[in-house]
Amino acid sequence: MTPVLIIDDDQELCDLLRDWLATEGFALSCYHDGPGGLQAARTDSYAAIILDVMLPGMNGLEILRELRQSCQTPLLMLSARGEPVDRILGLELGADDYLAKPCDPRELVARLRALLRRSQPAQDGASDMLMHAGLRLDGGNLMAWLDDEPLQLTQSEALILRALMTRPAQVVDRQTLSREALGKPLGNYDRSLDMHISNLRRKLGPHPDGRPRIQSIRGRGYLLGS
């Protein structure tokens, strides 16, 4: 069974998801308050985390901010509020995916499986060490370094970087990046890829001469510059 942590104060939903996910091969651990869930995420090992925004004691965005300082476990956020600002802020803070409540358990399972597929070590040439302009990325375990200093990248950020580093100095279109890094086609109004790239740019910083490491090519996509 694949261990998954859910932090959500809706006990009825947690019971439903625990039963549903068990039939799909997931072992769900449930916590109904923010501090308890954060402690579990820090001390126990999970393949993925499902995190609600509205929680007693500590809200989900605060938990996400704390977790992303040291934990890069694939994370899916849930929210009943449906506000675009929650989705944008969640992605900016490092969530890998976002799902509005109420949600179909089948969609939740599909998104969990997509997150876990993307987090698996590569079984082909993508597992080679990639190097470009001071950047180093292990394409298998998605660990990255800049000038020999480790980078704390989320799964989505590391997969975007891998897609760009396998095509150095080439423009990679947004649909290709979304399919390879986020596991989905990009909708017309979907800004999740742009949020992840914004976070990645911030972590990489510019070149010494001030040029951005990831360049946006209007109407075409993104390019990893030298």
mmCIF file with all atom_site columns, C-alpha atoms in Angstrom:
data_model
loop_
_atom_site.group_PDB
_atom_site.id
_atom_site.type_symbol
_atom_site.label_atom_id
_atom_site.label_alt_id
_atom_site.label_comp_id
_atom_site.label_asym_id
_atom_site.label_entity_id
_atom_site.label_seq_id
_atom_site.pdbx_PDB_ins_code
_atom_site.Cartn_x
_atom_site.Cartn_y
_atom_site.Cartn_z
_atom_site.occupancy
_atom_site.B_iso_or_equiv
_atom_site.pdbx_formal_charge
_atom_site.auth_seq_id
_atom_site.auth_comp_id
_atom_site.auth_asym_id
_atom_site.auth_atom_id
_atom_site.pdbx_PDB_model_num
ATOM 1   C CA . MET A 1 1   ? 0.000   0.000  0.000   1.00 0.00 ? 1   MET A CA 1
ATOM 2   C CA . THR A 1 2   ? 1.257   3.490  -0.883  1.00 0.00 ? 2   THR A CA 1
ATOM 3   C CA . PRO A 1 3   ? 1.277   5.765  2.195   1.00 0.00 ? 3   PRO A CA 1
ATOM 4   C CA . VAL A 1 4   ? -0.527  9.093  1.741   1.00 0.00 ? 4   VAL A CA 1
ATOM 5   C CA . LEU A 1 5   ? -1.122  11.800 4.340   1.00 0.00 ? 5   LEU A CA 1
ATOM 6   C CA . ILE A 1 6   ? -4.305  13.892 4.308   1.00 0.00 ? 6   ILE A CA 1
ATOM 7   C CA . ILE A 1 7   ? -4.645  16.966 6.515   1.00 0.00 ? 7   ILE A CA 1
ATOM 8   C CA . ASP A 1 8   ? -8.327  17.966 6.493   1.00 0.00 ? 8   ASP A CA 1
ATOM 9   C CA . ASP A 1 9   ? -10.771 18.824 9.266   1.00 0.00 ? 9   ASP A CA 1
ATOM 10  C CA . ASP A 1 10  ? -13.707 17.188 7.440   1.00 0.00 ? 10  ASP A CA 1
ATOM 11  C CA . GLN A 1 11  ? -13.740 13.815 9.191   1.00 0.00 ? 11  GLN A CA 1
ATOM 12  C CA . GLU A 1 12  ? -16.579 12.459 7.055   1.00 0.00 ? 12  GLU A CA 1
ATOM 13  C CA . LEU A 1 13  ? -14.629 13.256 3.875   1.00 0.00 ? 13  LEU A CA 1
ATOM 14  C CA . CYS A 1 14  ? -11.488 11.675 5.322   1.00 0.00 ? 14  CYS A CA 1
ATOM 15  C CA . ASP A 1 15  ? -13.370 8.465  6.170   1.00 0.00 ? 15  ASP A CA 1
ATOM 16  C CA . LEU A 1 16  ? -14.824 8.347  2.669   1.00 0.00 ? 16  LEU A CA 1
ATOM 17  C CA . LEU A 1 17  ? -11.447 8.937  1.042   1.00 0.00 ? 17  LEU A CA 1
ATOM 18  C CA . ARG A 1 18  ? -9.712  6.403  3.303   1.00 0.00 ? 18  ARG A CA 1
ATOM 19  C CA . ASP A 1 19  ? -12.128 3.668  2.180   1.00 0.00 ? 19  ASP A CA 1
ATOM 20  C CA . TRP A 1 20  ? -12.040 4.725  -1.472  1.00 0.00 ? 20  TRP A CA 1
ATOM 21  C CA . LEU A 1 21  ? -8.259  5.064  -1.680  1.00 0.00 ? 21  LEU A CA 1
ATOM 22  C CA . ALA A 1 22  ? -7.725  1.734  0.101   1.00 0.00 ? 22  ALA A CA 1
ATOM 23  C CA . THR A 1 23  ? -9.381  -0.011 -2.861  1.00 0.00 ? 23  THR A CA 1
ATOM 24  C CA . GLU A 1 24  ? -6.904  1.795  -5.131  1.00 0.00 ? 24  GLU A CA 1
ATOM 25  C CA . GLY A 1 25  ? -3.823  0.676  -3.189  1.00 0.00 ? 25  GLY A CA 1
ATOM 26  C CA . PHE A 1 26  ? -3.298  3.735  -0.947  1.00 0.00 ? 26  PHE A CA 1
ATOM 27  C CA . ALA A 1 27  ? -2.977  3.704  2.854   1.00 0.00 ? 27  ALA A CA 1
ATOM 28  C CA . LEU A 1 28  ? -4.388  7.020  4.062   1.00 0.00 ? 28  LEU A CA 1
ATOM 29  C CA . SER A 1 29  ? -3.295  8.624  7.340   1.00 0.00 ? 29  SER A CA 1
ATOM 30  C CA . CYS A 1 30  ? -5.660  11.405 8.450   1.00 0.00 ? 30  CYS A CA 1
ATOM 31  C CA . TYR A 1 31  ? -5.047  14.442 10.643  1.00 0.00 ? 31  TYR A CA 1
ATOM 32  C CA . HIS A 1 32  ? -7.790  16.969 11.319  1.00 0.00 ? 32  HIS A CA 1
ATOM 33  C CA . ASP A 1 33  ? -5.844  19.987 12.595  1.00 0.00 ? 33  ASP A CA 1
ATOM 34  C CA . GLY A 1 34  ? -2.953  21.999 11.227  1.00 0.00 ? 34  GLY A CA 1
ATOM 35  C CA . PRO A 1 35  ? -0.276  21.488 13.917  1.00 0.00 ? 35  PRO A CA 1
ATOM 36  C CA . GLY A 1 36  ? -0.853  17.718 14.137  1.00 0.00 ? 36  GLY A CA 1
ATOM 37  C CA . GLY A 1 37  ? -0.739  17.325 10.367  1.00 0.00 ? 37  GLY A CA 1
ATOM 38  C CA . LEU A 1 38  ? 2.429   19.387 10.075  1.00 0.00 ? 38  LEU A CA 1
ATOM 39  C CA . GLN A 1 39  ? 4.140   17.280 12.739  1.00 0.00 ? 39  GLN A CA 1
ATOM 40  C CA . ALA A 1 40  ? 3.138   14.064 10.937  1.00 0.00 ? 40  ALA A CA 1
ATOM 41  C CA . ALA A 1 41  ? 4.421   15.387 7.611   1.00 0.00 ? 41  ALA A CA 1
ATOM 42  C CA . ARG A 1 42  ? 7.748   16.243 9.210   1.00 0.00 ? 42  ARG A CA 1
ATOM 43  C CA . THR A 1 43  ? 8.304   13.027 11.155  1.00 0.00 ? 43  THR A CA 1
ATOM 44  C CA . ASP A 1 44  ? 6.768   10.273 9.005   1.00 0.00 ? 44  ASP A CA 1
ATOM 45  C CA . SER A 1 45  ? 7.412   9.232  5.417   1.00 0.00 ? 45  SER A CA 1
ATOM 46  C CA . TYR A 1 46  ? 4.657   9.592  2.820   1.00 0.00 ? 46  TYR A CA 1
ATOM 47  C CA . ALA A 1 47  ? 4.550   9.201  -0.949  1.00 0.00 ? 47  ALA A CA 1
ATOM 48  C CA . ALA A 1 48  ? 2.221   12.216 -1.228  1.00 0.00 ? 48  ALA A CA 1
ATOM 49  C CA . ILE A 1 49  ? 0.358   14.754 0.899   1.00 0.00 ? 49  ILE A CA 1
ATOM 50  C CA . ILE A 1 50  ? -3.223  16.034 0.463   1.00 0.00 ? 50  ILE A CA 1
ATOM 51  C CA . LEU A 1 51  ? -3.670  19.350 2.244   1.00 0.00 ? 51  LEU A CA 1
ATOM 52  C CA . ASP A 1 52  ? -6.841  21.370 2.857   1.00 0.00 ? 52  ASP A CA 1
ATOM 53  C CA . VAL A 1 53  ? -6.633  25.172 2.944   1.00 0.00 ? 53  VAL A CA 1
ATOM 54  C CA . MET A 1 54  ? -9.068  25.799 5.827   1.00 0.00 ? 54  MET A CA 1
ATOM 55  C CA . LEU A 1 55  ? -7.850  24.079 9.013   1.00 0.00 ? 55  LEU A CA 1
ATOM 56  C CA . PRO A 1 56  ? -8.099  24.725 12.751  1.00 0.00 ? 56  PRO A CA 1
ATOM 57  C CA . GLY A 1 57  ? -4.964  25.830 14.543  1.00 0.00 ? 57  GLY A CA 1
ATOM 58  C CA . MET A 1 58  ? -2.959  26.573 11.403  1.00 0.00 ? 58  MET A CA 1
ATOM 59  C CA . ASN A 1 59  ? -4.224  27.032 7.864   1.00 0.00 ? 59  ASN A CA 1
ATOM 60  C CA . GLY A 1 60  ? -3.065  24.960 4.927   1.00 0.00 ? 60  GLY A CA 1
ATOM 61  C CA . LEU A 1 61  ? -1.073  27.745 3.300   1.00 0.00 ? 61  LEU A CA 1
ATOM 62  C CA . GLU A 1 62  ? 0.923   28.238 6.501   1.00 0.00 ? 62  GLU A CA 1
ATOM 63  C CA . ILE A 1 63  ? 1.596   24.496 6.640   1.00 0.00 ? 63  ILE A CA 1
ATOM 64  C CA . LEU A 1 64  ? 2.674   24.496 2.996   1.00 0.00 ? 64  LEU A CA 1
ATOM 65  C CA . ARG A 1 65  ? 5.059   27.396 3.604   1.00 0.00 ? 65  ARG A CA 1
ATOM 66  C CA . GLU A 1 66  ? 6.616   25.547 6.560   1.00 0.00 ? 66  GLU A CA 1
ATOM 67  C CA . LEU A 1 67  ? 6.855   22.225 4.721   1.00 0.00 ? 67  LEU A CA 1
ATOM 68  C CA . ARG A 1 68  ? 8.513   23.600 1.617   1.00 0.00 ? 68  ARG A CA 1
ATOM 69  C CA . GLN A 1 69  ? 11.461  24.832 3.656   1.00 0.00 ? 69  GLN A CA 1
ATOM 70  C CA . SER A 1 70  ? 12.675  21.238 3.998   1.00 0.00 ? 70  SER A CA 1
ATOM 71  C CA . CYS A 1 71  ? 10.158  18.782 2.506   1.00 0.00 ? 71  CYS A CA 1
ATOM 72  C CA . GLN A 1 72  ? 9.626   18.262 -1.223  1.00 0.00 ? 72  GLN A CA 1
ATOM 73  C CA . THR A 1 73  ? 7.038   15.452 -1.011  1.00 0.00 ? 73  THR A CA 1
ATOM 74  C CA . PRO A 1 74  ? 4.488   15.719 -3.855  1.00 0.00 ? 74  PRO A CA 1
ATOM 75  C CA . LEU A 1 75  ? 1.584   17.777 -2.505  1.00 0.00 ? 75  LEU A CA 1
ATOM 76  C CA . LEU A 1 76  ? -1.971  18.348 -3.698  1.00 0.00 ? 76  LEU A CA 1
ATOM 77  C CA . MET A 1 77  ? -4.058  21.129 -2.148  1.00 0.00 ? 77  MET A CA 1
ATOM 78  C CA . LEU A 1 78  ? -7.817  21.001 -1.583  1.00 0.00 ? 78  LEU A CA 1
ATOM 79  C CA . SER A 1 79  ? -10.072 23.997 -1.078  1.00 0.00 ? 79  SER A CA 1
ATOM 80  C CA . ALA A 1 80  ? -13.804 24.503 -0.745  1.00 0.00 ? 80  ALA A CA 1
ATOM 81  C CA . ARG A 1 81  ? -13.463 28.262 -1.157  1.00 0.00 ? 81  ARG A CA 1
ATOM 82  C CA . GLY A 1 82  ? -12.823 28.151 -4.893  1.00 0.00 ? 82  GLY A CA 1
ATOM 83  C CA . GLU A 1 83  ? -11.068 31.517 -4.870  1.00 0.00 ? 83  GLU A CA 1
ATOM 84  C CA . PRO A 1 84  ? -8.460  31.967 -7.631  1.00 0.00 ? 84  PRO A CA 1
ATOM 85  C CA . VAL A 1 85  ? -6.185  33.707 -5.124  1.00 0.00 ? 85  VAL A CA 1
ATOM 86  C CA . ASP A 1 86  ? -6.028  30.503 -3.024  1.00 0.00 ? 86  ASP A CA 1
ATOM 87  C CA . ARG A 1 87  ? -4.976  28.471 -6.046  1.00 0.00 ? 87  ARG A CA 1
ATOM 88  C CA . ILE A 1 88  ? -2.400  31.036 -7.138  1.00 0.00 ? 88  ILE A CA 1
ATOM 89  C CA . LEU A 1 89  ? -0.944  31.401 -3.646  1.00 0.00 ? 89  LEU A CA 1
ATOM 90  C CA . GLY A 1 90  ? -0.852  27.629 -3.154  1.00 0.00 ? 90  GLY A CA 1
ATOM 91  C CA . LEU A 1 91  ? 1.088   27.145 -6.379  1.00 0.00 ? 91  LEU A CA 1
ATOM 92  C CA . GLU A 1 92  ? 3.398   30.042 -5.549  1.00 0.00 ? 92  GLU A CA 1
ATOM 93  C CA . LEU A 1 93  ? 4.186   28.435 -2.193  1.00 0.00 ? 93  LEU A CA 1
ATOM 94  C CA . GLY A 1 94  ? 5.070   25.129 -3.828  1.00 0.00 ? 94  GLY A CA 1
ATOM 95  C CA . ALA A 1 95  ? 1.937   22.976 -4.198  1.00 0.00 ? 95  ALA A CA 1
ATOM 96  C CA . ASP A 1 96  ? 2.242   20.555 -7.122  1.00 0.00 ? 96  ASP A CA 1
ATOM 97  C CA . ASP A 1 97  ? -1.483  20.444 -7.901  1.00 0.00 ? 97  ASP A CA 1
ATOM 98  C CA . TYR A 1 98  ? -4.753  21.974 -6.708  1.00 0.00 ? 98  TYR A CA 1
ATOM 99  C CA . LEU A 1 99  ? -8.250  20.541 -6.606  1.00 0.00 ? 99  LEU A CA 1
ATOM 100 C CA . ALA A 1 100 ? -11.500 22.295 -5.639  1.00 0.00 ? 100 ALA A CA 1
ATOM 101 C CA . LYS A 1 101 ? -14.027 20.742 -3.251  1.00 0.00 ? 101 LYS A CA 1
ATOM 102 C CA . PRO A 1 102 ? -16.311 18.963 -3.613  1.00 0.00 ? 102 PRO A CA 1
ATOM 103 C CA . CYS A 1 103 ? -14.218 16.646 -5.756  1.00 0.00 ? 103 CYS A CA 1
ATOM 104 C CA . ASP A 1 104 ? -14.860 13.293 -7.373  1.00 0.00 ? 104 ASP A CA 1
ATOM 105 C CA . PRO A 1 105 ? -12.719 10.644 -5.595  1.00 0.00 ? 105 PRO A CA 1
ATOM 106 C CA . ARG A 1 106 ? -11.882 9.204  -9.009  1.00 0.00 ? 106 ARG A CA 1
ATOM 107 C CA . GLU A 1 107 ? -10.340 12.506 -10.072 1.00 0.00 ? 107 GLU A CA 1
ATOM 108 C CA . LEU A 1 108 ? -8.401  12.688 -6.806  1.00 0.00 ? 108 LEU A CA 1
ATOM 109 C CA . VAL A 1 109 ? -7.016  9.185  -7.417  1.00 0.00 ? 109 VAL A CA 1
ATOM 110 C CA . ALA A 1 110 ? -6.078  10.103 -10.993 1.00 0.00 ? 110 ALA A CA 1
ATOM 111 C CA . ARG A 1 111 ? -4.229  13.216 -9.837  1.00 0.00 ? 111 ARG A CA 1
ATOM 112 C CA . LEU A 1 112 ? -2.451  11.324 -7.070  1.00 0.00 ? 112 LEU A CA 1
ATOM 113 C CA . ARG A 1 113 ? -1.291  8.696  -9.544  1.00 0.00 ? 113 ARG A CA 1
ATOM 114 C CA . ALA A 1 114 ? -0.069  11.420 -11.918 1.00 0.00 ? 114 ALA A CA 1
ATOM 115 C CA . LEU A 1 115 ? 1.901   13.071 -9.093  1.00 0.00 ? 115 LEU A CA 1
ATOM 116 C CA . LEU A 1 116 ? 3.473   9.753  -8.118  1.00 0.00 ? 116 LEU A CA 1
ATOM 117 C CA . ARG A 1 117 ? 4.341   8.823  -11.708 1.00 0.00 ? 117 ARG A CA 1
ATOM 118 C CA . ARG A 1 118 ? 6.164   12.111 -12.123 1.00 0.00 ? 118 ARG A CA 1
ATOM 119 C CA . SER A 1 119 ? 8.069   11.566 -8.878  1.00 0.00 ? 119 SER A CA 1
ATOM 120 C CA . GLN A 1 120 ? 9.409   8.144  -9.877  1.00 0.00 ? 120 GLN A CA 1
ATOM 121 C CA . PRO A 1 121 ? 13.108  7.900  -10.833 1.00 0.00 ? 121 PRO A CA 1
ATOM 122 C CA . ALA A 1 122 ? 13.587  7.824  -14.579 1.00 0.00 ? 122 ALA A CA 1
ATOM 123 C CA . GLN A 1 123 ? 14.257  4.428  -16.104 1.00 0.00 ? 123 GLN A CA 1
ATOM 124 C CA . ASP A 1 124 ? 16.012  5.641  -19.238 1.00 0.00 ? 124 ASP A CA 1
ATOM 125 C CA . GLY A 1 125 ? 18.529  8.223  -20.344 1.00 0.00 ? 125 GLY A CA 1
ATOM 126 C CA . ALA A 1 126 ? 16.757  10.903 -18.342 1.00 0.00 ? 126 ALA A CA 1
ATOM 127 C CA . SER A 1 127 ? 18.476  9.477  -15.246 1.00 0.00 ? 127 SER A CA 1
ATOM 128 C CA . ASP A 1 128 ? 21.821  10.884 -16.455 1.00 0.00 ? 128 ASP A CA 1
ATOM 129 C CA . MET A 1 129 ? 23.392  13.872 -14.760 1.00 0.00 ? 129 MET A CA 1
ATOM 130 C CA . LEU A 1 130 ? 22.480  16.997 -16.717 1.00 0.00 ? 130 LEU A CA 1
ATOM 131 C CA . MET A 1 131 ? 24.745  20.052 -16.622 1.00 0.00 ? 131 MET A CA 1
ATOM 132 C CA . HIS A 1 132 ? 24.277  23.541 -18.015 1.00 0.00 ? 132 HIS A CA 1
ATOM 133 C CA . ALA A 1 133 ? 25.798  26.918 -17.115 1.00 0.00 ? 133 ALA A CA 1
ATOM 134 C CA . GLY A 1 134 ? 26.563  26.072 -13.486 1.00 0.00 ? 134 GLY A CA 1
ATOM 135 C CA . LEU A 1 135 ? 23.413  23.987 -13.031 1.00 0.00 ? 135 LEU A CA 1
ATOM 136 C CA . ARG A 1 136 ? 23.505  20.274 -12.269 1.00 0.00 ? 136 ARG A CA 1
ATOM 137 C CA . LEU A 1 137 ? 20.445  18.024 -12.191 1.00 0.00 ? 137 LEU A CA 1
ATOM 138 C CA . ASP A 1 138 ? 20.197  14.320 -11.510 1.00 0.00 ? 138 ASP A CA 1
ATOM 139 C CA . GLY A 1 139 ? 17.431  13.451 -13.934 1.00 0.00 ? 139 GLY A CA 1
ATOM 140 C CA . GLY A 1 140 ? 16.532  10.293 -12.017 1.00 0.00 ? 140 GLY A CA 1
ATOM 141 C CA . ASN A 1 141 ? 16.032  11.478 -8.444  1.00 0.00 ? 141 ASN A CA 1
ATOM 142 C CA . LEU A 1 142 ? 15.459  15.129 -9.441  1.00 0.00 ? 142 LEU A CA 1
ATOM 143 C CA . MET A 1 143 ? 18.095  16.553 -7.114  1.00 0.00 ? 143 MET A CA 1
ATOM 144 C CA . ALA A 1 144 ? 19.593  19.817 -8.371  1.00 0.00 ? 144 ALA A CA 1
ATOM 145 C CA . TRP A 1 145 ? 22.570  22.039 -7.612  1.00 0.00 ? 145 TRP A CA 1
ATOM 146 C CA . LEU A 1 146 ? 23.617  25.525 -8.686  1.00 0.00 ? 146 LEU A CA 1
ATOM 147 C CA . ASP A 1 147 ? 27.356  26.196 -8.473  1.00 0.00 ? 147 ASP A CA 1
ATOM 148 C CA . ASP A 1 148 ? 27.577  23.078 -6.247  1.00 0.00 ? 148 ASP A CA 1
ATOM 149 C CA . GLU A 1 149 ? 25.001  24.467 -3.802  1.00 0.00 ? 149 GLU A CA 1
ATOM 150 C CA . PRO A 1 150 ? 21.908  22.236 -3.416  1.00 0.00 ? 150 PRO A CA 1
ATOM 151 C CA . LEU A 1 151 ? 18.597  23.644 -4.604  1.00 0.00 ? 151 LEU A CA 1
ATOM 152 C CA . GLN A 1 152 ? 15.345  22.988 -2.745  1.00 0.00 ? 152 GLN A CA 1
ATOM 153 C CA . LEU A 1 153 ? 13.024  22.344 -5.685  1.00 0.00 ? 153 LEU A CA 1
ATOM 154 C CA . THR A 1 154 ? 9.532   20.928 -5.649  1.00 0.00 ? 154 THR A CA 1
ATOM 155 C CA . GLN A 1 155 ? 8.792   17.981 -7.895  1.00 0.00 ? 155 GLN A CA 1
ATOM 156 C CA . SER A 1 156 ? 7.112   20.209 -10.498 1.00 0.00 ? 156 SER A CA 1
ATOM 157 C CA . GLU A 1 157 ? 9.985   22.710 -10.499 1.00 0.00 ? 157 GLU A CA 1
ATOM 158 C CA . ALA A 1 158 ? 12.579  19.954 -10.896 1.00 0.00 ? 158 ALA A CA 1
ATOM 159 C CA . LEU A 1 159 ? 10.647  18.388 -13.784 1.00 0.00 ? 159 LEU A CA 1
ATOM 160 C CA . ILE A 1 160 ? 10.380  21.755 -15.539 1.00 0.00 ? 160 ILE A CA 1
ATOM 161 C CA . LEU A 1 161 ? 14.111  22.236 -15.099 1.00 0.00 ? 161 LEU A CA 1
ATOM 162 C CA . ARG A 1 162 ? 14.767  18.744 -16.464 1.00 0.00 ? 162 ARG A CA 1
ATOM 163 C CA . ALA A 1 163 ? 12.619  19.432 -19.538 1.00 0.00 ? 163 ALA A CA 1
ATOM 164 C CA . LEU A 1 164 ? 14.575  22.641 -20.200 1.00 0.00 ? 164 LEU A CA 1
ATOM 165 C CA . MET A 1 165 ? 18.014  21.136 -19.481 1.00 0.00 ? 165 MET A CA 1
ATOM 166 C CA . THR A 1 166 ? 17.451  18.311 -21.947 1.00 0.00 ? 166 THR A CA 1
ATOM 167 C CA . ARG A 1 167 ? 16.930  21.008 -24.593 1.00 0.00 ? 167 ARG A CA 1
ATOM 168 C CA . PRO A 1 168 ? 19.601  23.620 -23.778 1.00 0.00 ? 168 PRO A CA 1
ATOM 169 C CA . ALA A 1 169 ? 19.364  26.893 -25.706 1.00 0.00 ? 169 ALA A CA 1
ATOM 170 C CA . GLN A 1 170 ? 16.122  25.689 -27.350 1.00 0.00 ? 170 GLN A CA 1
ATOM 171 C CA . VAL A 1 171 ? 12.698  27.239 -26.951 1.00 0.00 ? 171 VAL A CA 1
ATOM 172 C CA . VAL A 1 172 ? 10.360  24.715 -25.305 1.00 0.00 ? 172 VAL A CA 1
ATOM 173 C CA . ASP A 1 173 ? 6.681   25.429 -25.832 1.00 0.00 ? 173 ASP A CA 1
ATOM 174 C CA . ARG A 1 174 ? 4.334   25.693 -22.854 1.00 0.00 ? 174 ARG A CA 1
ATOM 175 C CA . GLN A 1 175 ? 2.264   22.636 -23.823 1.00 0.00 ? 175 GLN A CA 1
ATOM 176 C CA . THR A 1 176 ? 5.367   20.433 -23.915 1.00 0.00 ? 176 THR A CA 1
ATOM 177 C CA . LEU A 1 177 ? 6.491   21.714 -20.522 1.00 0.00 ? 177 LEU A CA 1
ATOM 178 C CA . SER A 1 178 ? 3.038   21.183 -19.034 1.00 0.00 ? 178 SER A CA 1
ATOM 179 C CA . ARG A 1 179 ? 2.749   17.625 -20.333 1.00 0.00 ? 179 ARG A CA 1
ATOM 180 C CA . GLU A 1 180 ? 6.252   16.622 -19.238 1.00 0.00 ? 180 GLU A CA 1
ATOM 181 C CA . ALA A 1 181 ? 6.376   18.429 -15.891 1.00 0.00 ? 181 ALA A CA 1
ATOM 182 C CA . LEU A 1 182 ? 2.742   18.662 -14.744 1.00 0.00 ? 182 LEU A CA 1
ATOM 183 C CA . GLY A 1 183 ? 1.387   15.591 -16.500 1.00 0.00 ? 183 GLY A CA 1
ATOM 184 C CA . LYS A 1 184 ? -1.495  17.404 -18.182 1.00 0.00 ? 184 LYS A CA 1
ATOM 185 C CA . PRO A 1 185 ? -2.301  19.533 -21.218 1.00 0.00 ? 185 PRO A CA 1
ATOM 186 C CA . LEU A 1 186 ? -2.450  23.246 -20.491 1.00 0.00 ? 186 LEU A CA 1
ATOM 187 C CA . GLY A 1 187 ? -5.882  24.880 -20.606 1.00 0.00 ? 187 GLY A CA 1
ATOM 188 C CA . ASN A 1 188 ? -6.423  28.320 -22.101 1.00 0.00 ? 188 ASN A CA 1
ATOM 189 C CA . TYR A 1 189 ? -6.735  29.997 -18.694 1.00 0.00 ? 189 TYR A CA 1
ATOM 190 C CA . ASP A 1 190 ? -4.461  27.680 -16.719 1.00 0.00 ? 190 ASP A CA 1
ATOM 191 C CA . ARG A 1 191 ? -1.590  29.660 -15.186 1.00 0.00 ? 191 ARG A CA 1
ATOM 192 C CA . SER A 1 192 ? -0.173  26.822 -13.071 1.00 0.00 ? 192 SER A CA 1
ATOM 193 C CA . LEU A 1 193 ? 2.873   26.367 -15.331 1.00 0.00 ? 193 LEU A CA 1
ATOM 194 C CA . ASP A 1 194 ? 3.679   30.071 -15.133 1.00 0.00 ? 194 ASP A CA 1
ATOM 195 C CA . MET A 1 195 ? 3.446   29.961 -11.321 1.00 0.00 ? 195 MET A CA 1
ATOM 196 C CA . HIS A 1 196 ? 5.867   27.033 -11.131 1.00 0.00 ? 196 HIS A CA 1
ATOM 197 C CA . ILE A 1 197 ? 8.299   28.732 -13.536 1.00 0.00 ? 197 ILE A CA 1
ATOM 198 C CA . SER A 1 198 ? 8.107   31.951 -11.519 1.00 0.00 ? 198 SER A CA 1
ATOM 199 C CA . ASN A 1 199 ? 9.056   29.998 -8.383  1.00 0.00 ? 199 ASN A CA 1
ATOM 200 C CA . LEU A 1 200 ? 11.860  28.224 -10.237 1.00 0.00 ? 200 LEU A CA 1
ATOM 201 C CA . ARG A 1 201 ? 13.259  31.504 -11.559 1.00 0.00 ? 201 ARG A CA 1
ATOM 202 C CA . ARG A 1 202 ? 13.300  32.934 -8.050  1.00 0.00 ? 202 ARG A CA 1
ATOM 203 C CA . LYS A 1 203 ? 15.231  29.932 -6.712  1.00 0.00 ? 203 LYS A CA 1
ATOM 204 C CA . LEU A 1 204 ? 17.736  29.924 -9.590  1.00 0.00 ? 204 LEU A CA 1
ATOM 205 C CA . GLY A 1 205 ? 18.282  33.677 -9.589  1.00 0.00 ? 205 GLY A CA 1
ATOM 206 C CA . PRO A 1 206 ? 19.786  35.501 -12.594 1.00 0.00 ? 206 PRO A CA 1
ATOM 207 C CA . HIS A 1 207 ? 23.117  34.973 -14.293 1.00 0.00 ? 207 HIS A CA 1
ATOM 208 C CA . PRO A 1 208 ? 25.980  37.062 -12.831 1.00 0.00 ? 208 PRO A CA 1
ATOM 209 C CA . ASP A 1 209 ? 25.417  39.664 -15.575 1.00 0.00 ? 209 ASP A CA 1
ATOM 210 C CA . GLY A 1 210 ? 21.747  40.021 -14.601 1.00 0.00 ? 210 GLY A CA 1
ATOM 211 C CA . ARG A 1 211 ? 20.197  38.000 -17.432 1.00 0.00 ? 211 ARG A CA 1
ATOM 212 C CA . PRO A 1 212 ? 17.419  35.608 -16.360 1.00 0.00 ? 212 PRO A CA 1
ATOM 213 C CA . ARG A 1 213 ? 18.410  31.953 -16.479 1.00 0.00 ? 213 ARG A CA 1
ATOM 214 C CA . ILE A 1 214 ? 14.967  31.048 -17.833 1.00 0.00 ? 214 ILE A CA 1
ATOM 215 C CA . GLN A 1 215 ? 13.887  33.374 -20.602 1.00 0.00 ? 215 GLN A CA 1
ATOM 216 C CA . SER A 1 216 ? 10.297  33.848 -21.703 1.00 0.00 ? 216 SER A CA 1
ATOM 217 C CA . ILE A 1 217 ? 9.935   33.932 -25.502 1.00 0.00 ? 217 ILE A CA 1
ATOM 218 C CA . ARG A 1 218 ? 6.622   35.646 -26.211 1.00 0.00 ? 218 ARG A CA 1
ATOM 219 C CA . GLY A 1 219 ? 4.165   33.470 -28.078 1.00 0.00 ? 219 GLY A CA 1
ATOM 220 C CA . ARG A 1 220 ? 6.565   30.512 -28.182 1.00 0.00 ? 220 ARG A CA 1
ATOM 221 C CA . GLY A 1 221 ? 7.580   29.260 -24.741 1.00 0.00 ? 221 GLY A CA 1
ATOM 222 C CA . TYR A 1 222 ? 10.628  29.226 -22.466 1.00 0.00 ? 222 TYR A CA 1
ATOM 223 C CA . LEU A 1 223 ? 14.357  28.910 -23.024 1.00 0.00 ? 223 LEU A CA 1
ATOM 224 C CA . LEU A 1 224 ? 17.168  27.985 -20.627 1.00 0.00 ? 224 LEU A CA 1
ATOM 225 C CA . GLY A 1 225 ? 19.876  30.476 -21.507 1.00 0.00 ? 225 GLY A CA 1
ATOM 226 C CA . SER A 1 226 ? 23.644  30.085 -21.269 1.00 0.00 ? 226 SER A CA 1
#
